[in-house]
XYZ file of C-alpha atoms in Angstrom:
379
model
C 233.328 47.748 9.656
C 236.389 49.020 8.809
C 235.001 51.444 6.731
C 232.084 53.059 9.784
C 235.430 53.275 11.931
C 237.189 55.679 8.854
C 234.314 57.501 8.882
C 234.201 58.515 12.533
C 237.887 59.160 12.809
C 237.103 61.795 10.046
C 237.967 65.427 11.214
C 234.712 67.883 11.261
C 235.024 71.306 12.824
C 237.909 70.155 14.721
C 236.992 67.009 16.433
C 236.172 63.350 14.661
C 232.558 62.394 13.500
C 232.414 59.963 15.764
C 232.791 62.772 19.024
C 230.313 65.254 17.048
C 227.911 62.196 16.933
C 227.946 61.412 20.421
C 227.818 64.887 21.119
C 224.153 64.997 18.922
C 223.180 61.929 20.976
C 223.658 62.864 24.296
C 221.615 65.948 23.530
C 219.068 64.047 22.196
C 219.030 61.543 24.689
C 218.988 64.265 27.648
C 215.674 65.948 26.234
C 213.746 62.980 25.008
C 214.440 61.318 28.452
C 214.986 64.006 30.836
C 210.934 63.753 32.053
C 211.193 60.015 32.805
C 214.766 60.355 34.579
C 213.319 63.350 36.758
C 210.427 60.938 37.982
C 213.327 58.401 38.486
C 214.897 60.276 40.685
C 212.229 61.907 42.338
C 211.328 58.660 43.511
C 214.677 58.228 45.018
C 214.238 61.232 46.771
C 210.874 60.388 48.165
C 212.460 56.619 48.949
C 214.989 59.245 51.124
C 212.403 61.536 53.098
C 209.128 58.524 53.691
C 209.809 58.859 57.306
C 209.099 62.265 57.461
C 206.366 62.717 55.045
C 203.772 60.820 56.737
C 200.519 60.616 54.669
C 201.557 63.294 51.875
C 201.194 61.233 48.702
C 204.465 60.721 46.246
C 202.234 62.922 43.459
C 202.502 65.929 45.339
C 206.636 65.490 45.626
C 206.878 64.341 41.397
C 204.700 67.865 41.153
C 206.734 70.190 42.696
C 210.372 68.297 42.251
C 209.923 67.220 38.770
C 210.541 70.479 36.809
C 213.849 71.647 38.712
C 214.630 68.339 38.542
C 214.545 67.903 34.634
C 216.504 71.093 34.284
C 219.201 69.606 36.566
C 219.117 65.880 34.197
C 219.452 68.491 30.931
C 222.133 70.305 32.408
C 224.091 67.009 33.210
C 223.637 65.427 29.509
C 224.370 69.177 28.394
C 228.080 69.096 30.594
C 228.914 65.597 29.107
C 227.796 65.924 25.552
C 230.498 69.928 25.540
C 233.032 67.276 27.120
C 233.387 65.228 24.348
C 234.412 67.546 21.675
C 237.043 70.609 21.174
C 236.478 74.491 20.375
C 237.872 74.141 16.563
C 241.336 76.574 16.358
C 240.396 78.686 13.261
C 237.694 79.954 15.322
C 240.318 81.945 17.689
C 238.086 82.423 20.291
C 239.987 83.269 24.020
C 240.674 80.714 26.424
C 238.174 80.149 28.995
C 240.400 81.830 31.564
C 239.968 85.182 29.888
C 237.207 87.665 29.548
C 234.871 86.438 25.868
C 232.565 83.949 24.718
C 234.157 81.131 26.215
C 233.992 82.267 29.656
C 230.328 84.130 29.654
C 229.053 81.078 28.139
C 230.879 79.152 30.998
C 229.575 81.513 33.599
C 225.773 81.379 32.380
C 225.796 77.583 32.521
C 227.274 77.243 36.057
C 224.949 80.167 36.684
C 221.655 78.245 35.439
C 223.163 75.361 37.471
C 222.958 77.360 40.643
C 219.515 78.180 40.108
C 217.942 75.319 39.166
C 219.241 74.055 42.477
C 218.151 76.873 44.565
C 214.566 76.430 42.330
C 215.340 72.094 43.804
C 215.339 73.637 47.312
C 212.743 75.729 47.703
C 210.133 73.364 46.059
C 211.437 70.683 48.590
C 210.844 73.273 51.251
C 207.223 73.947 49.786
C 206.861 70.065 49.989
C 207.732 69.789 53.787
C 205.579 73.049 54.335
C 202.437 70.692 52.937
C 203.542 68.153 55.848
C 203.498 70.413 58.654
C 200.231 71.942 57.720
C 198.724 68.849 57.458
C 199.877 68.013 60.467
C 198.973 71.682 61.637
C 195.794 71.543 60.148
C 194.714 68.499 62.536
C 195.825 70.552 65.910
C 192.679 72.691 67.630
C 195.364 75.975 67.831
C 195.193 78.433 64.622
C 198.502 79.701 65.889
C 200.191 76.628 63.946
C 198.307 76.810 60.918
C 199.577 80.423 60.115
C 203.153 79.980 61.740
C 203.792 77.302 58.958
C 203.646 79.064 56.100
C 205.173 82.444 57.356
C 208.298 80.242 58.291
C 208.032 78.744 54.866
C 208.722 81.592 53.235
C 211.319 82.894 55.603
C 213.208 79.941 55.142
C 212.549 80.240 51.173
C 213.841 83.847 51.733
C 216.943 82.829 53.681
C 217.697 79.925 51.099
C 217.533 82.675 48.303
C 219.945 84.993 50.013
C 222.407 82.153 50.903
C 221.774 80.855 47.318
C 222.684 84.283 45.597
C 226.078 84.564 47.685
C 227.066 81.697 47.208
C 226.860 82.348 43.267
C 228.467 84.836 43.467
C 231.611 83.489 45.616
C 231.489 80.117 43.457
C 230.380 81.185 39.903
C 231.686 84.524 39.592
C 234.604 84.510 42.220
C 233.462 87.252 44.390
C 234.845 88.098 47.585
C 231.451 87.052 49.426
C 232.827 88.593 52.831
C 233.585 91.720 51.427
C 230.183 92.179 50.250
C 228.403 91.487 53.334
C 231.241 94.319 55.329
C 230.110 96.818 52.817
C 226.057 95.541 53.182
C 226.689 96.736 56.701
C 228.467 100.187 55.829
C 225.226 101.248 53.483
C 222.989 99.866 55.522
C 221.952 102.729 57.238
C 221.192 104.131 53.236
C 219.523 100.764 52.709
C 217.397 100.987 55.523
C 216.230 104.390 54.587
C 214.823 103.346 51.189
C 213.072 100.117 51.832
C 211.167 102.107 55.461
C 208.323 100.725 54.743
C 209.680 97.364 53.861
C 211.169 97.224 56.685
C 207.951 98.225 58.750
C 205.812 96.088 57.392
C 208.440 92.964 57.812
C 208.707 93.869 61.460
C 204.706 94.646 61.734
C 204.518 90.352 60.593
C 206.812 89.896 63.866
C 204.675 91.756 65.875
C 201.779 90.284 64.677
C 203.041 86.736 65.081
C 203.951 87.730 68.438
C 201.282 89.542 70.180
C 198.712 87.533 67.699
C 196.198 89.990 67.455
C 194.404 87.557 65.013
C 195.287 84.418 63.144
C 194.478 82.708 59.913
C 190.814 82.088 59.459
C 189.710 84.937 62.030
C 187.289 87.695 60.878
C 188.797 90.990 61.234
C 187.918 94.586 60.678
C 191.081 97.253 59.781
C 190.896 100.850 59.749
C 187.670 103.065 60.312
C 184.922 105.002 58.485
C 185.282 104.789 54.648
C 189.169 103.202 55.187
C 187.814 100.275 57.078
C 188.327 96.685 55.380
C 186.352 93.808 56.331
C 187.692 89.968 55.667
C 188.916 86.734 56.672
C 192.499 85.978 57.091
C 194.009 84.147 54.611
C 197.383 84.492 54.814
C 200.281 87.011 56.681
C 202.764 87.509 54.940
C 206.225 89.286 55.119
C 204.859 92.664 53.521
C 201.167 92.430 53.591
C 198.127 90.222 55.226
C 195.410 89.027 52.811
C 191.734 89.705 53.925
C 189.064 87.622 51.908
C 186.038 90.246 51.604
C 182.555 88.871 51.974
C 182.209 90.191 47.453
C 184.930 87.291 46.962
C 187.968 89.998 46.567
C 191.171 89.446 48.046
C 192.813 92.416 49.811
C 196.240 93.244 50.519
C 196.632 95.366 53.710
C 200.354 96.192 54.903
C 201.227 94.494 57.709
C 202.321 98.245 59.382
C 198.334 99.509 58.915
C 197.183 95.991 60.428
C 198.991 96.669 64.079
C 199.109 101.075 64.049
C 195.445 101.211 62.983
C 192.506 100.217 64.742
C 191.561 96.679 64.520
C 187.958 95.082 65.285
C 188.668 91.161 65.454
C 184.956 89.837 64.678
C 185.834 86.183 65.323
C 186.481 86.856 69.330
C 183.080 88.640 69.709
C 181.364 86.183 72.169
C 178.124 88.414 71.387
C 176.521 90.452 69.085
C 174.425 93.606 69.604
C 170.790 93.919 67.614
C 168.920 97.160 68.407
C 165.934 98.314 67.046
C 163.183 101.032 67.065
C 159.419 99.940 67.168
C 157.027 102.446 66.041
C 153.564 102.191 66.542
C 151.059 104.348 65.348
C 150.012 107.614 67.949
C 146.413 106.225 68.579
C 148.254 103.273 70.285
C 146.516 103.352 74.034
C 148.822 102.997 76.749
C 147.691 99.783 78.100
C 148.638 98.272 74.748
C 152.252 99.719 75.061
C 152.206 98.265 78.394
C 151.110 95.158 77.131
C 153.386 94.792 74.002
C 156.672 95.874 76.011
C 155.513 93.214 78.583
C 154.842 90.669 76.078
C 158.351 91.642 74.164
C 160.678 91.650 77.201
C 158.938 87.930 77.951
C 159.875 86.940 74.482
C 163.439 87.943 74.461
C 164.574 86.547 78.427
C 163.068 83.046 76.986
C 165.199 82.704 74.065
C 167.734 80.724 74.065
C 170.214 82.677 72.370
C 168.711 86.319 73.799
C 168.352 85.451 77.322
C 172.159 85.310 78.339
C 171.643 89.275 79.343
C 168.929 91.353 80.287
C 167.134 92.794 77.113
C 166.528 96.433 77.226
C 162.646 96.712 75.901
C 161.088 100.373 76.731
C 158.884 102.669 75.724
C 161.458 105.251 74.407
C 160.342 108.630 72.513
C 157.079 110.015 70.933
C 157.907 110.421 67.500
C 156.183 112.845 65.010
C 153.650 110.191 63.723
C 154.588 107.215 66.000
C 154.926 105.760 69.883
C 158.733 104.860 69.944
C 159.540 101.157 71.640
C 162.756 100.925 71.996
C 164.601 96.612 71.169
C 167.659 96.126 72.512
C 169.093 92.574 73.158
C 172.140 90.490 72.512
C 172.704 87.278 70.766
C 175.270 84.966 72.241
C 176.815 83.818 69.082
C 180.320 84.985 66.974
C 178.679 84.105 63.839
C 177.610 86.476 61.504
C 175.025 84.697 59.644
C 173.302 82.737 63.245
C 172.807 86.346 64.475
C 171.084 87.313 61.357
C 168.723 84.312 61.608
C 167.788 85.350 65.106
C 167.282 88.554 64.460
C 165.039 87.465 61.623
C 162.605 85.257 64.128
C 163.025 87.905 66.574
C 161.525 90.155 63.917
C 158.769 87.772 62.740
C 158.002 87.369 66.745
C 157.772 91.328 66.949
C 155.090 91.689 63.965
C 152.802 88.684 65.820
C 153.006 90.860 69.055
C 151.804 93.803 67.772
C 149.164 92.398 65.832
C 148.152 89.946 68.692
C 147.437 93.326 70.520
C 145.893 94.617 68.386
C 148.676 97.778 67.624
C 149.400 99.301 64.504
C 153.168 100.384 62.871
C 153.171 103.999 62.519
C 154.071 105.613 58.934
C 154.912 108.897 58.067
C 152.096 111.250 58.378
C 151.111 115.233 58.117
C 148.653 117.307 58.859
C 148.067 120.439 57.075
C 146.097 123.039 58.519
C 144.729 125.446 55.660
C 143.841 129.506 56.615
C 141.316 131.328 53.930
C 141.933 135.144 54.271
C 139.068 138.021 52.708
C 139.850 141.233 52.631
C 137.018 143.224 51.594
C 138.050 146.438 49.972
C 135.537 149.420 50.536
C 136.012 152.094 48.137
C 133.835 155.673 48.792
């Protein structure tokens, strides 16, 4: 026994055997074990919040807590396993209180220290985000279920800012205060190079405010070739994402979404179908008669047509064709109803016409062909 005690009183790089071996252990001991304290703990933390978490399982708080919080278990072990042991002299390295290795390794620790517990914050943040839009998600208003997430990440944004100063007056010494006085001398310089940040930021204000559209509505932005059509996903600080009908997910600045014209589909309360009939030109008029007739008594007993007037008329004589004009509206938002109703209207149109016995017109031409003979007499 006597012996194991010599051994770890030995001197090794400046401290005994017996520190450098604890030193080795607690190292070990912090990696090997670091994933099974972090669920520890997370527990804890869950034990902390239940009240507020309502039905959000404990899986989805180990998910999102567990990485920042093994970094923050490593770290410790990491702090008490440098404790135990001594820079060795011959190595003449500066004292921590002066500029060299000893103080930017110093700095980078308490540094990663910060971090990982700005990273702990904002994934608890994300956690209580998954609450309220639950919660959100079981309210009739869409107002609620896009208001979460755009506060999310403003508080995420404002816990990054407060999280960087506050590095930099506890790490690094900074005069915090300072920085902040001169933020609001070049701000004016600031402002001028992130414009369009700073557009599009206030555009998600707006946007929020006057609520133009919310997440899940249907939109249309911009016109002619420009124009985007999708479903809103998710508005953002910078940009609002519009799920296209192809699958694609579009970014559209938040500044174009409120200065450019804006068709929200999801507030239609109707949609528009019209149509041109064409029958052939040996259609009689009594058959016109009879198939506008039998149209306009087809559309005002629909279900879905008959909320306005139809507008069925015989419209234009076309080169090869008697023109009927269709013109009705069906009283549904949805994209897909509408095109099913058109379809039976359609199917309902062809039985008409044939019922009357009325041909479609196709293109046709007549050609008219003029022989000339010239007789030459020659004396």
């Amino acid at each position: 026994m006597e012996i194991v005690q010599q051994w770890f009183r030995q001197q090794l790089l400046g401290n005994t055997v017996g520190n450098l071996f604890l030193f080795a252990a607690l190292l070990l001991v912090g990696f090997f074990l670091r994933h099974r304290l972090s669920n520890s703990l997370g527990r804890l933390m869950f034990v902390l919040v239940r009240r507020e978490v309502g039905s959000v399982p404990l899986s989805d708080f180990l998910r999102l807590v567990r990485k920042p919080v093994e970094v923050l278990v490593f770290l410790l072990f990491l702090y008490l396993a440098f404790s135990l042991i001594s820079v060795p002299e011959v190595w003449q390295l500066t004292p921590p209180d002066r500029f060299g290795l000893r103080l930017i390794l110093i700095r980078l620790y308490e540094t990663t220290v910060m971090l990982a517990l700005i990273w702990l914050a904002i994934r608890i943040i994300r956690y209580f985000s998954l609450i309220f839009q639950k919660r959100a998600a079981m309210t009739e208003s869409r107002l609620d279920d896009q208001l979460v997430p755009f506060l999310r990440d403003l508080i995420i944004l404002g816990v990054c800012i407060l999280g960087g100063f506050a590095t930099l007056g506890i790490v690094y010494k900074v005069n915090v205060v300072g920085i902040i006085t001169g933020l609001g001398i070049g701000g004016l310089a600031i402002a001028l190079a992130a414009r369009e940040t700073l557009e599009n930021l206030f555009a998600s204000f707006a946007i929020l405010l006057d609520r133009p559209f919310v997440t899940g509505d249907t939109v249309t932005s911009g016109t002619d070739k420009a124009a985007v059509t999708g479903t809103v996903e998710r508005i953002g600080f910078r940009s609002t994402r519009l799920r296209t009908d192809n699958g694609s997910l579009v970014a559209v600045p938040n500044r174009l979404m409120i200065s450019q014209t804006l068709d929200n589909l999801t507030d239609r309360t109707k949609r528009q179908s019209k149509s041109v009939l064409r029958l052939s030109v040996d259609t009689s008029p009594e058959k016109l008669r009879a198939i506008v007739e039998e149209i306009r008594l087809m559309l005002a007993t629909h279900e879905l047509t008959n909320v306005e007037p139809a507008l069925v008329q015989f419209d234009a004589f076309g080169e090869s064709s008697r023109d009927i004009l269709v013109q009705y509206n069906v009283n549904t938002a949805d994209w897909r109803e509408f095109n099913q109703i058109k379809e039976q209207v359609n199917f309902h149109l062809i039985d008409i016409v044939e019922r009357n016995e009325g041909q479609f017109a196709f293109p046709t031409r007549i050609l008219y062909l003029r022989n000339h003979s010239e007789q030459t007499l020659e004396q």
